[in-house]
PDB file of C-alpha atoms in Angstrom:
ATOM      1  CA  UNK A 146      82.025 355.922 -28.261  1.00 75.00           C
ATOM      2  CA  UNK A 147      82.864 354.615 -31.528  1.00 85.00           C
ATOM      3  CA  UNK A 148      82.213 357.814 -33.330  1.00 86.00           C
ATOM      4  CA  UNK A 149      84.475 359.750 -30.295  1.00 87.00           C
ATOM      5  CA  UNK A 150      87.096 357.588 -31.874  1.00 90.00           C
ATOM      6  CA  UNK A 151      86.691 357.982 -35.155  1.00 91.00           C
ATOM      7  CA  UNK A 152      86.065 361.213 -35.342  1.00 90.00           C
ATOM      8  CA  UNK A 153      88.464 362.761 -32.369  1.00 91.00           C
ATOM      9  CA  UNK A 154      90.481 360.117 -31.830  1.00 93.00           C
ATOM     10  CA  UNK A 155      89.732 359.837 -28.508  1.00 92.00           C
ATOM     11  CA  UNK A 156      89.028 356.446 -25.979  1.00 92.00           C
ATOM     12  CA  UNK A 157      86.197 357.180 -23.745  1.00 90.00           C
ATOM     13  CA  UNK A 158      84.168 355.114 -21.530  1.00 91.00           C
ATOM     14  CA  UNK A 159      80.524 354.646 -21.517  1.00 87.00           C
ATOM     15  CA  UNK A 160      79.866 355.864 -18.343  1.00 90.00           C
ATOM     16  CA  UNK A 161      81.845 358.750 -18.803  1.00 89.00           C
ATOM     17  CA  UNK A 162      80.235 359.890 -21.789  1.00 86.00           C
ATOM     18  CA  UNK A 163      76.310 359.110 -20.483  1.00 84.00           C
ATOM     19  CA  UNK A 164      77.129 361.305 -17.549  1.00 86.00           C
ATOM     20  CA  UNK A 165      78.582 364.083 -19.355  1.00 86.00           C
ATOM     21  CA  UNK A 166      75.712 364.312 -22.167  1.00 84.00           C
ATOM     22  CA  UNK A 167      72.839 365.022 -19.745  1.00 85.00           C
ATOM     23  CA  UNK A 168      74.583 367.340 -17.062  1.00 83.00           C
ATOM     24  CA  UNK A 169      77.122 369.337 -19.059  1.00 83.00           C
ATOM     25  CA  UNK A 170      75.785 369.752 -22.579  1.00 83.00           C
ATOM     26  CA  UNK A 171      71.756 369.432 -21.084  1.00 85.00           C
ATOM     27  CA  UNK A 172      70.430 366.381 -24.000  1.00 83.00           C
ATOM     28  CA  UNK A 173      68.585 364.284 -23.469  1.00 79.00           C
ATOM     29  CA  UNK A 174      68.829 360.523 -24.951  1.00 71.00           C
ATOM     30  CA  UNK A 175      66.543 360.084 -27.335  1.00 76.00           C
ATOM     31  CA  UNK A 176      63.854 356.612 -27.595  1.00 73.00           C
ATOM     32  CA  UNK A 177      61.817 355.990 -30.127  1.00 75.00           C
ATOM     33  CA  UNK A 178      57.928 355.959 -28.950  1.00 75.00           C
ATOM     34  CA  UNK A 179      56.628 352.386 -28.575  1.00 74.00           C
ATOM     35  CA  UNK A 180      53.359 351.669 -31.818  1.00 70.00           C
ATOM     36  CA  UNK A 181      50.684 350.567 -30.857  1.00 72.00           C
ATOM     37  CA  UNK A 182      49.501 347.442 -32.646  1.00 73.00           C
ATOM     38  CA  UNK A 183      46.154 349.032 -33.133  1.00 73.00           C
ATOM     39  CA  UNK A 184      47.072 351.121 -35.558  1.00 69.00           C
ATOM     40  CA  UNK A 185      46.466 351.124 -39.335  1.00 74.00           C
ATOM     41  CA  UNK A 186      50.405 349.676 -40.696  1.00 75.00           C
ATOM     42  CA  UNK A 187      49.681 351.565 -44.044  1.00 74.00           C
ATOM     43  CA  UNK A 188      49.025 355.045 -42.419  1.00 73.00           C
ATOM     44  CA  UNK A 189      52.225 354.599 -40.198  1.00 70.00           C
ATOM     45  CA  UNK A 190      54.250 353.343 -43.465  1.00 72.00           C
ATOM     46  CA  UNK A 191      52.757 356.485 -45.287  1.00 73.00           C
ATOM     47  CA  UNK A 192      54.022 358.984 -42.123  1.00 69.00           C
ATOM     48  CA  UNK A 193      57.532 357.535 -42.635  1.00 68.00           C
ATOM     49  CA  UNK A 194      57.620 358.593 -45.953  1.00 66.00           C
ATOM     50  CA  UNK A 195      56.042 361.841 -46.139  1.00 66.00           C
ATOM     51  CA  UNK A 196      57.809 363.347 -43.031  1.00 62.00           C
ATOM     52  CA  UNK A 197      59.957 365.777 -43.080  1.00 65.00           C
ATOM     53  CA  UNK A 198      62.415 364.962 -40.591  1.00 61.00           C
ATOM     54  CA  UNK A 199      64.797 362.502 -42.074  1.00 57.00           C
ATOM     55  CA  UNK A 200      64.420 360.019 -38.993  1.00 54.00           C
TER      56      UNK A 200
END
């Protein structure tokens, strides 16, 4: 909502916004996968940094 605002200058609730995303424009909200703590820290530290999506 905050970028809404800033961006169009427009007040919207965040109801209003959570229904629109999925039905009209067809996203979907995006979660980060859970780690598991079984895996190797340095080879998940080394992903981050070599992938090419900047997220």
């Amino acid at each position: 909502m905050e970028w809404l605002e800033q961006e169009w200058h427009v007040q919207v609730k965040y109801k209003t916004v959570y229904s629109l995303v999925p039905y009209k424009l067809g996203a979907k909200l995006k979660v980060p996968r859970p780690i598991s703590s079984s895996q190797d820290e340095q080879a998940i530290n080394l992903k981050k940094k070599t992938s090419p999506l900047p997220w």
